[in-house]
Tab-separated table of C-alpha atoms in Angstrom:
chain	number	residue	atom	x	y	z
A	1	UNK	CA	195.061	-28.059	-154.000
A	2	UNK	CA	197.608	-29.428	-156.777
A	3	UNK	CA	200.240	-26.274	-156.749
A	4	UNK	CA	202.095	-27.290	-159.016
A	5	UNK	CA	199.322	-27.247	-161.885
A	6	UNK	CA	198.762	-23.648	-160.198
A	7	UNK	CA	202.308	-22.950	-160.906
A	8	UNK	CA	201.996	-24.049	-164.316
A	9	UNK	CA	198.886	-22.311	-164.928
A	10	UNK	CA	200.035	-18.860	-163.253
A	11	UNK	CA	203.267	-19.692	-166.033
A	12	UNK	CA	201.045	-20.162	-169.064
A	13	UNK	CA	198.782	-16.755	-168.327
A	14	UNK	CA	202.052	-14.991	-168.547
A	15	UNK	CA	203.359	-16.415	-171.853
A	16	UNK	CA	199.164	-15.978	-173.319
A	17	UNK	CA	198.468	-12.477	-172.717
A	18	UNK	CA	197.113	-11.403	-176.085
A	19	UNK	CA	194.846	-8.192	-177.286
A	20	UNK	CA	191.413	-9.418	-179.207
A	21	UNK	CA	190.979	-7.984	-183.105
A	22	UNK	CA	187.225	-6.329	-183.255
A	23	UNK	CA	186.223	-5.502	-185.942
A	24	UNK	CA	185.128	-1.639	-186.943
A	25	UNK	CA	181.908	-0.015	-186.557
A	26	UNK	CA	180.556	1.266	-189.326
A	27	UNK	CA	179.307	4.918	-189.956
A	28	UNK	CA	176.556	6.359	-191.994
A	29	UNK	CA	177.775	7.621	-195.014
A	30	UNK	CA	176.831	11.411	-195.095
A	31	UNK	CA	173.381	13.406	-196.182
A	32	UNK	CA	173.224	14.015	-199.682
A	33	UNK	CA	172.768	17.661	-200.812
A	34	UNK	CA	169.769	19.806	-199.618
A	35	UNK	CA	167.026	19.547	-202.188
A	36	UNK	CA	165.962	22.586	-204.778
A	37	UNK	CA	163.077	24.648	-204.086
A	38	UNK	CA	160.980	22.280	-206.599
A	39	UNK	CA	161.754	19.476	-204.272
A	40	UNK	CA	159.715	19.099	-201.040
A	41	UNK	CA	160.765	20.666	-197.621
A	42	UNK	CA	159.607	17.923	-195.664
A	43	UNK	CA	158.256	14.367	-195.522
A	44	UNK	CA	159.906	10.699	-195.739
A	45	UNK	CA	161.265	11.785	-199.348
A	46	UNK	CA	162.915	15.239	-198.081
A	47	UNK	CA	166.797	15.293	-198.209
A	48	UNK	CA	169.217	17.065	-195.003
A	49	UNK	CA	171.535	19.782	-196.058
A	50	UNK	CA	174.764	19.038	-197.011
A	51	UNK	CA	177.372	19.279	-193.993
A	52	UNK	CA	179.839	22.247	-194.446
A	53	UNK	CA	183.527	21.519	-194.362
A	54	UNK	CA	183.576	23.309	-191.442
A	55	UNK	CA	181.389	21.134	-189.890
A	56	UNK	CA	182.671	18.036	-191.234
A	57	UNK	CA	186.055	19.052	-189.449
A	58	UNK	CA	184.661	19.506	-186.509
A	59	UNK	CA	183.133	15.798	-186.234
A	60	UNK	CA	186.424	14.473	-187.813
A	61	UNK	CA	188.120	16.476	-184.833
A	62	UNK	CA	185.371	14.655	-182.246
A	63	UNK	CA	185.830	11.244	-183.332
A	64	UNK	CA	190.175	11.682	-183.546
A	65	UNK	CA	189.176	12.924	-179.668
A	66	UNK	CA	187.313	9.870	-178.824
A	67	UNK	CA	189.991	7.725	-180.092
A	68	UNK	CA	192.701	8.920	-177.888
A	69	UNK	CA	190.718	8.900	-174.836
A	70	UNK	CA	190.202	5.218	-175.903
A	71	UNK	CA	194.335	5.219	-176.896
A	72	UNK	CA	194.692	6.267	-172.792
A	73	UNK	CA	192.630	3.507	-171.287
A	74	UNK	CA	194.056	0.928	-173.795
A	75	UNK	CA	197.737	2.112	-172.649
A	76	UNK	CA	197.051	1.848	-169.048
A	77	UNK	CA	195.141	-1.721	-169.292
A	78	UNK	CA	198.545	-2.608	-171.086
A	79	UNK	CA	200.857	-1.268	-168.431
A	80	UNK	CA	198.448	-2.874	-165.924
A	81	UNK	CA	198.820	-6.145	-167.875
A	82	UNK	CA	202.838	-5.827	-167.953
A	83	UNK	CA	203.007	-5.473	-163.944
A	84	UNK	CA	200.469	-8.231	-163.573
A	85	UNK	CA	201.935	-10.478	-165.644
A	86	UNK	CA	205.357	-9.729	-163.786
A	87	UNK	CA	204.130	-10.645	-160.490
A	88	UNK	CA	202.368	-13.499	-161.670
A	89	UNK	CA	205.605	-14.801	-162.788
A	90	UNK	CA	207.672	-14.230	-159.891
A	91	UNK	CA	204.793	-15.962	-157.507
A	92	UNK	CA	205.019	-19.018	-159.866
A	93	UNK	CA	208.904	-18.960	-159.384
A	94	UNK	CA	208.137	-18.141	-155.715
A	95	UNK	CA	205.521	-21.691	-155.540
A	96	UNK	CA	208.335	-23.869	-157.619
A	97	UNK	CA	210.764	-22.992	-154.867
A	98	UNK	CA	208.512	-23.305	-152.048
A	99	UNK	CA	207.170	-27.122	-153.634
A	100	UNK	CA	211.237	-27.836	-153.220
A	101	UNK	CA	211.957	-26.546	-149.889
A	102	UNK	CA	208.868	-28.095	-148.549
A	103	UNK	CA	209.777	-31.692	-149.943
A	104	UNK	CA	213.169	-30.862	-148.303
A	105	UNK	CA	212.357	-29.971	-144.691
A	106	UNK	CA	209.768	-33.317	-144.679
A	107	UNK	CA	212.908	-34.827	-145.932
A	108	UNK	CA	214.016	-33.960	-142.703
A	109	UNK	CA	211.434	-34.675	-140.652
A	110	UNK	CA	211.090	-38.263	-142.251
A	111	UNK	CA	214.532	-38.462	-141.019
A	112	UNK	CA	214.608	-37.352	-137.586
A	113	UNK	CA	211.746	-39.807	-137.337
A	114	UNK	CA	212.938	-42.517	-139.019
A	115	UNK	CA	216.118	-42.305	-136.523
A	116	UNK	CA	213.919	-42.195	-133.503
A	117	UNK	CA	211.990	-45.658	-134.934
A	118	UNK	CA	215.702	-47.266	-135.019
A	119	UNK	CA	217.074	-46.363	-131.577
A	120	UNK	CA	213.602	-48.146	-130.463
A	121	UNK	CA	211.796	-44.699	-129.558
A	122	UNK	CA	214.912	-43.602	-127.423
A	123	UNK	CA	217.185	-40.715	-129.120
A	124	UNK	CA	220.399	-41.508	-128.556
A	125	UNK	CA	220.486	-38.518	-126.365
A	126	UNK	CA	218.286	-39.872	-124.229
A	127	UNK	CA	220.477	-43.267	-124.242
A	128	UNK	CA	223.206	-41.330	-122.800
A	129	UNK	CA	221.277	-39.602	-119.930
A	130	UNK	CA	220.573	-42.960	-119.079
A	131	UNK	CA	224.523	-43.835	-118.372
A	132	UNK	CA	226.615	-43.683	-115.212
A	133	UNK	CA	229.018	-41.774	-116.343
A	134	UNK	CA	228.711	-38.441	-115.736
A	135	UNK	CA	230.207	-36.982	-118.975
A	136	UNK	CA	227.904	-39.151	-120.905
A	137	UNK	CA	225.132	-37.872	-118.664
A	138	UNK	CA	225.998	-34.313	-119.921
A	139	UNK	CA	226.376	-34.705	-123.316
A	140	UNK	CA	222.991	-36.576	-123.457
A	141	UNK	CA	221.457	-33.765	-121.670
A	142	UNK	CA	223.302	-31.711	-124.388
A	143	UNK	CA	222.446	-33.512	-127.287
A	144	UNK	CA	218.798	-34.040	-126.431
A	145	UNK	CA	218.280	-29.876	-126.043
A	146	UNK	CA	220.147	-29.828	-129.157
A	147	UNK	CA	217.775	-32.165	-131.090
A	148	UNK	CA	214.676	-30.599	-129.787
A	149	UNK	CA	215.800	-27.399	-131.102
A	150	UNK	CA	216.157	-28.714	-134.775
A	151	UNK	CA	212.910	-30.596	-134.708
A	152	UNK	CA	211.024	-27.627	-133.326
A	153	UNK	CA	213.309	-25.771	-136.024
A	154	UNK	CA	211.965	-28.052	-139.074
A	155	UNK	CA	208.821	-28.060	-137.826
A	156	UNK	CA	208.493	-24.180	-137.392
A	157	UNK	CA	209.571	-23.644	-140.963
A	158	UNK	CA	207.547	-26.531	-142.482
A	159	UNK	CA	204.119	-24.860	-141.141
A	160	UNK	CA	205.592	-21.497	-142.225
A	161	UNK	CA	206.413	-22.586	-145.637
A	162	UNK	CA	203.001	-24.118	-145.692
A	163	UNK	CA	201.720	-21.085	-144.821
A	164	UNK	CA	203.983	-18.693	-147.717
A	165	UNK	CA	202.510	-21.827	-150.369
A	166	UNK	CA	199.140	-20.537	-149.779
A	167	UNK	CA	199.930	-16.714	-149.949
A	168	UNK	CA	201.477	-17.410	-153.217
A	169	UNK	CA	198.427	-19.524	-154.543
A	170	UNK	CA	195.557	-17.111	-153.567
A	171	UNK	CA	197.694	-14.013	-154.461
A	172	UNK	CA	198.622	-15.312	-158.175
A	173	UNK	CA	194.690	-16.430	-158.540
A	174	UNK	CA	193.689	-12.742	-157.898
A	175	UNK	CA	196.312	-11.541	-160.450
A	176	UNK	CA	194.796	-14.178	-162.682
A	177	UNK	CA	191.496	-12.251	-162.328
A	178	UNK	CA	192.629	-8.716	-162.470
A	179	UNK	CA	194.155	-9.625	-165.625
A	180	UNK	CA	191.775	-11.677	-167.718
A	181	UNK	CA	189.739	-8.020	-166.788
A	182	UNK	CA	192.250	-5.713	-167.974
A	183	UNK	CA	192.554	-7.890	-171.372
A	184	UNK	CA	188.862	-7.092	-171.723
A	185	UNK	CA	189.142	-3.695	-171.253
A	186	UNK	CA	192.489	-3.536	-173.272
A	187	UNK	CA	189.971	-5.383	-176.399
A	188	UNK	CA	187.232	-3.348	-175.779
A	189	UNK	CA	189.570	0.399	-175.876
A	190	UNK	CA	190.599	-1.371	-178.838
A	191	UNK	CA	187.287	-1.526	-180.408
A	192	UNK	CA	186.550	2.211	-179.699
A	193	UNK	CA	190.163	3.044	-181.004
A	194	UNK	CA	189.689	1.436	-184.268
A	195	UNK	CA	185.900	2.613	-185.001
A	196	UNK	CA	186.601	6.384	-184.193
A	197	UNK	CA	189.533	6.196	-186.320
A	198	UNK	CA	187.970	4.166	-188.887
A	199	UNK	CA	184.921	6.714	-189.079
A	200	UNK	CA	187.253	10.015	-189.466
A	201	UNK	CA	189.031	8.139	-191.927
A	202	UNK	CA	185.441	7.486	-194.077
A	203	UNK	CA	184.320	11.269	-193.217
A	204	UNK	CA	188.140	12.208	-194.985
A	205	UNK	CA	187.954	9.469	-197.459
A	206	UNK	CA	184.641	10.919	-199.055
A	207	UNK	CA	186.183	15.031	-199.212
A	208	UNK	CA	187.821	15.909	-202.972
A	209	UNK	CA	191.696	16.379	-202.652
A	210	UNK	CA	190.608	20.175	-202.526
A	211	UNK	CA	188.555	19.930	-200.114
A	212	UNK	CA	191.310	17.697	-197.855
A	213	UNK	CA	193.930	20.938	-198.173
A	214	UNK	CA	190.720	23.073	-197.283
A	215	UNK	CA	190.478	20.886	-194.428
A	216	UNK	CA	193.890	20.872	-192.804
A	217	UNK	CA	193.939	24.521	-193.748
A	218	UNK	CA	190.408	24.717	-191.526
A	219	UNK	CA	192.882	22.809	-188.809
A	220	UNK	CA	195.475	25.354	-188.666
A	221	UNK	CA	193.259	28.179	-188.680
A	222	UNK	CA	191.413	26.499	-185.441
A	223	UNK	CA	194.619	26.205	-183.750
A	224	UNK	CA	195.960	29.615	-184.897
A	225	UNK	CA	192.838	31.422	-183.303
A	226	UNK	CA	193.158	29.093	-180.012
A	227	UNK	CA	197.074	29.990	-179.937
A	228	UNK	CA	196.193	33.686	-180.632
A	229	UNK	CA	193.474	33.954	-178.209
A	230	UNK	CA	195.768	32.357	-175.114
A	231	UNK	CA	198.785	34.762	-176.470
A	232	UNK	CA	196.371	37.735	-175.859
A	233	UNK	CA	195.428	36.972	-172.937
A	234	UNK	CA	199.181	37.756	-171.274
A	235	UNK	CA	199.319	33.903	-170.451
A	236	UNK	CA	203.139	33.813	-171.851
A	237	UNK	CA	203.801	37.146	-170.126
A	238	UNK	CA	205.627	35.520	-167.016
A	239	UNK	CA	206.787	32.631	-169.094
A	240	UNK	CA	210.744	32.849	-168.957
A	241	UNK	CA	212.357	29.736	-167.126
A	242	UNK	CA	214.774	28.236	-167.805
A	243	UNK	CA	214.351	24.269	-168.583
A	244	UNK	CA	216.692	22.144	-165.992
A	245	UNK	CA	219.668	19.708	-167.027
A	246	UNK	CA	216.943	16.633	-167.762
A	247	UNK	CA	214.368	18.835	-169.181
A	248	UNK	CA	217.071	19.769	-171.784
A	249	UNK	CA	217.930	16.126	-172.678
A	250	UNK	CA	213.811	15.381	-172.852
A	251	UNK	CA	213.148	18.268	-174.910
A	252	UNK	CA	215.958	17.703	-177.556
A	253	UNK	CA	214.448	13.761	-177.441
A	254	UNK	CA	211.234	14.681	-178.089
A	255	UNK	CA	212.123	17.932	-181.133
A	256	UNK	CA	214.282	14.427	-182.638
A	257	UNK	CA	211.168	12.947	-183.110
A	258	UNK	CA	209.397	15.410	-185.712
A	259	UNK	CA	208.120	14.317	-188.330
A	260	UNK	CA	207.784	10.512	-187.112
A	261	UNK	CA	204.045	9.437	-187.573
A	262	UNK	CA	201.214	9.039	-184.878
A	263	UNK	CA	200.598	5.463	-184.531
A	264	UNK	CA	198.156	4.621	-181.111
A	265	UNK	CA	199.702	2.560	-178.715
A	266	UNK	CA	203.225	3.233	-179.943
A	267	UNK	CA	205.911	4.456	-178.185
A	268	UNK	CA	208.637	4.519	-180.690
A	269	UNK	CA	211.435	3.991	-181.591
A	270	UNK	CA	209.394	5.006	-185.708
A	271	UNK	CA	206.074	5.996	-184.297
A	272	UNK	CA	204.641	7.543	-181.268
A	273	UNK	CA	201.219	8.429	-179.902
A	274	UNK	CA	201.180	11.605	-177.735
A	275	UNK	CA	201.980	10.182	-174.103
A	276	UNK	CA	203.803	7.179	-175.709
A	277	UNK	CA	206.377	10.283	-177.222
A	278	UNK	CA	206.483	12.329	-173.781
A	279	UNK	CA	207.286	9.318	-171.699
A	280	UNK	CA	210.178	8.179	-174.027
A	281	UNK	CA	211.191	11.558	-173.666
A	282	UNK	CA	211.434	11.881	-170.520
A	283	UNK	CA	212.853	7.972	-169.826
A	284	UNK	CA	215.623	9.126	-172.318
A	285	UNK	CA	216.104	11.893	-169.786
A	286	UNK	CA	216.811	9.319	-167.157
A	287	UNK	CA	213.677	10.328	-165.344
A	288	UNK	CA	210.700	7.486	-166.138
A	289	UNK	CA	206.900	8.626	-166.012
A	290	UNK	CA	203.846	6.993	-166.229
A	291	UNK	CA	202.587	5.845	-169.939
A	292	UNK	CA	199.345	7.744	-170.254
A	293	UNK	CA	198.621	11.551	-170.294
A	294	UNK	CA	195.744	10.776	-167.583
A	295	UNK	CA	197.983	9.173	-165.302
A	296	UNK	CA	200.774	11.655	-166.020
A	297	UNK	CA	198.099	14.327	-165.324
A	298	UNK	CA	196.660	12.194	-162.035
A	299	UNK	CA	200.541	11.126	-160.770
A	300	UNK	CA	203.204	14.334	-161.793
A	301	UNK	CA	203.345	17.381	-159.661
A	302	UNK	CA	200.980	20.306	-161.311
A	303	UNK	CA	202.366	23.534	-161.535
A	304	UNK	CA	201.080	26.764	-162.471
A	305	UNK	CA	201.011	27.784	-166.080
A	306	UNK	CA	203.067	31.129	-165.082
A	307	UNK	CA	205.937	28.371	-164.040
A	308	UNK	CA	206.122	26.528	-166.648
A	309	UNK	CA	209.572	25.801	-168.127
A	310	UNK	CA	211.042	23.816	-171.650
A	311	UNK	CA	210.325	20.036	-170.493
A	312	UNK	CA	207.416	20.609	-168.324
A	313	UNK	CA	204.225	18.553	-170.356
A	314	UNK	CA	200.874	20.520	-171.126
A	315	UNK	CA	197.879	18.386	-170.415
A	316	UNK	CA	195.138	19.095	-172.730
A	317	UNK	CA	191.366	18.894	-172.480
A	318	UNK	CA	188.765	18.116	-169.803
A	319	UNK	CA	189.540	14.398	-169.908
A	320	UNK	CA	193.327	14.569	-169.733
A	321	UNK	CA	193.092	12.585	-172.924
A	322	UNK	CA	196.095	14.481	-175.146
A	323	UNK	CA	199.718	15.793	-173.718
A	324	UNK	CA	202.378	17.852	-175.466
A	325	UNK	CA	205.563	19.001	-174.220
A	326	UNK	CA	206.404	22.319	-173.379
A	327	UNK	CA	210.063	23.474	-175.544
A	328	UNK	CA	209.241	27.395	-174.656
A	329	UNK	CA	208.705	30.783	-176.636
A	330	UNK	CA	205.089	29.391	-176.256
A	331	UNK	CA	205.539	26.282	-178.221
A	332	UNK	CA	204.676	22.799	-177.780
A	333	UNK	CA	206.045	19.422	-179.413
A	334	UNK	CA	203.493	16.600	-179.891
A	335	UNK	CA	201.962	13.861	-181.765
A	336	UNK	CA	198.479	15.028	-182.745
A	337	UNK	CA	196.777	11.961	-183.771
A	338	UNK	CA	196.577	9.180	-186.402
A	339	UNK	CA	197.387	10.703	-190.358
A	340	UNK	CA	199.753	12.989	-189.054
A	341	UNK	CA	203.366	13.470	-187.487
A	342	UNK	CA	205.010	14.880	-184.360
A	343	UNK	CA	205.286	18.007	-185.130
A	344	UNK	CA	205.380	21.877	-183.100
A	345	UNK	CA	202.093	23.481	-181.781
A	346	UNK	CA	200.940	26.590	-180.361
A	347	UNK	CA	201.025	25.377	-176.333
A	348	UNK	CA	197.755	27.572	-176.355
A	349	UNK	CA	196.037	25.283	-179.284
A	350	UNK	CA	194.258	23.499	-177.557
A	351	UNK	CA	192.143	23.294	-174.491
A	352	UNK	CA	194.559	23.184	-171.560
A	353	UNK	CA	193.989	21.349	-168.523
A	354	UNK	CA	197.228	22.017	-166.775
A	355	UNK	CA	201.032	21.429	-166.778
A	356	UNK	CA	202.984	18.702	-164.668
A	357	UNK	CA	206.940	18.841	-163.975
A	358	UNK	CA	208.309	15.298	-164.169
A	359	UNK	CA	211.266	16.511	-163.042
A	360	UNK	CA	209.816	18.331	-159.554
């Protein structure tokens, strides 16, 4: 095996890592209006009913969804890919200097050899123990122990740097592997991203500019009714912590941040999405999380909502698919999703999955 085109190779696939452009799926546009009672009821010619704004809100809300639990598998393919390409580096490094020490300890077994040839198969060791005189005779025996060691000492760490070659080869092939298949899922999370995004942006695209203030006002009235509902239900009545040192410095990071836009995938310093924003936060508090709300929810210590202090992150939904940070008097700060900007929340606004300390 040539290991030094392996070394190249392994070299190359770190510089090459790149993120495939797909394009967007595209959406049906909506039903037009339900016919009048002169029109038919039914049959190939009969129209749906018009969608309510309500509705429409609803699926815009659905397909922003979708996109961030596409947003959370594209992040950790990409932090995947990062490590990866890392290691792949350092065992290329690793093979260069292996390829040198090798030629250098057959350097010195060409020379040990070469200086056996010339002494006519007799090390001059061996010469000595061959003389009279009895100092001679010792230092032979001396020198010939000596020069057994070394050989059996370049030997030993030829076949073990042989050995470390290989390692290296076989463990930056399977990094090669696992990382041509996180670029395909990184392009194919990419795909999802961009068509659920694409289609909210068509369902919003179509509304009158009325009916787009109707529409955020139909979003704050959702989360107003979720925040009111988890208020009544005495889930802040135990609430009263205090946040630590480094949940002080993360929350003021994070409150700094309003009014930057959602952009997926970003993780500042202009634009955030939601676990890009808590995970800055939190590495500006000197205390570095995972990237993604799912492996934030999967990696953190959980705590009980009762517990909860400023700096502790909310995880929201079944899928662990949105995060917001906890900055107390039931509030959150987050970055909701693409068209609008970090901003504060109800903590109750959503569906909660459950809390993590980073700081535990």
């Amino acid at each position: 095996m040539n290991r030094r085109h392996c070394a190249a190779a392994a070299i190359a696939l770190a510089c090459a890592l790149t993120v495939l452009t797909a394009p967007v799926q595209a959406f049906a546009a909506p039903a037009p209006p339900a016919p009048s009672a002169s029109q038919p009821a039914s049959g190939s010619g009969a129209a749906k009913p018009k969608k309510t704004l309500e509705e429409v809100r609803k699926e815009i809300d659905a397909l922003y969804r979708k996109a961030g639990a596409a947003t959370d598998a594209y992040n950790l393919a990409e932090e995947k890919a990062k490590k990866q390409s890392g290691e792949i580096v350092r065992l290329a490094r690793a093979i260069v200097e292996g390829q040198a020490k090798l030629a250098e300890l057959k350097n010195q077994a060409g020379a040990q050899a070469r200086e056996q040839y010339r002494s006519g198969g007799l090390p001059p060791g061996t010469q000595l123990m061959l003389s009279d005189d009895p100092q001679l005779f010792l230092d032979g025996v001396n020198r010939v122990r000596e020069g057994q060691q070394a050989t059996q000492g370049v030997l030993g760490e030829l076949t073990r740097t042989q050995q470390d070659l290989e390692t290296y080869t076989q463990d930056a092939s399977t990094n090669w592997k696992k990382l041509e298949a996180g670029r395909l899922k990184q392009a194919e999370a990419k795909k999802k991203i961009n068509a659920q995004i694409a289609a909210a942006k068509k369902l919003e695209s179509r509304l009158k500019k009325e009916e787009r203030a109707r529409l955020l006002k139909l979003e704050q009235e959702a989360e107003y009714k979720q925040q009111t509902a988890w208020l009544s239900s005495g889930a802040l009545k135990d609430i009263n912590r205090e946040a630590s040192a480094s949940g002080k410095r993360a929350v003021a990071f994070a409150t700094s941040q309003i009014g930057k836009p959602y952009v997926w995938g970003a993780e500042g310093p202009d634009s955030y999405d939601c676990s890009g924003l808590t995970s800055q936060a939190w590495a500006a508090a000197g205390r570095p999380i995972p990237r993604t709300s799912q492996e934030q929810w999967r990696l953190l210590p959980h705590i009980a909502i009762k517990d909860m202090r400023p700096g502790d992150l909310i995880i929201y939904h079944g899928d662990a698919s949105h995060v917001g940070m906890y900055i107390g008097d039931g509030a959150i700060v987050h970055s909701p999703r693409p068209g609008r900007n970090v901003t504060l929340a109800g903590a109750g606004s959503m569906q909660i999955l459950g809390v993590v300390r980073p700081d535990k």
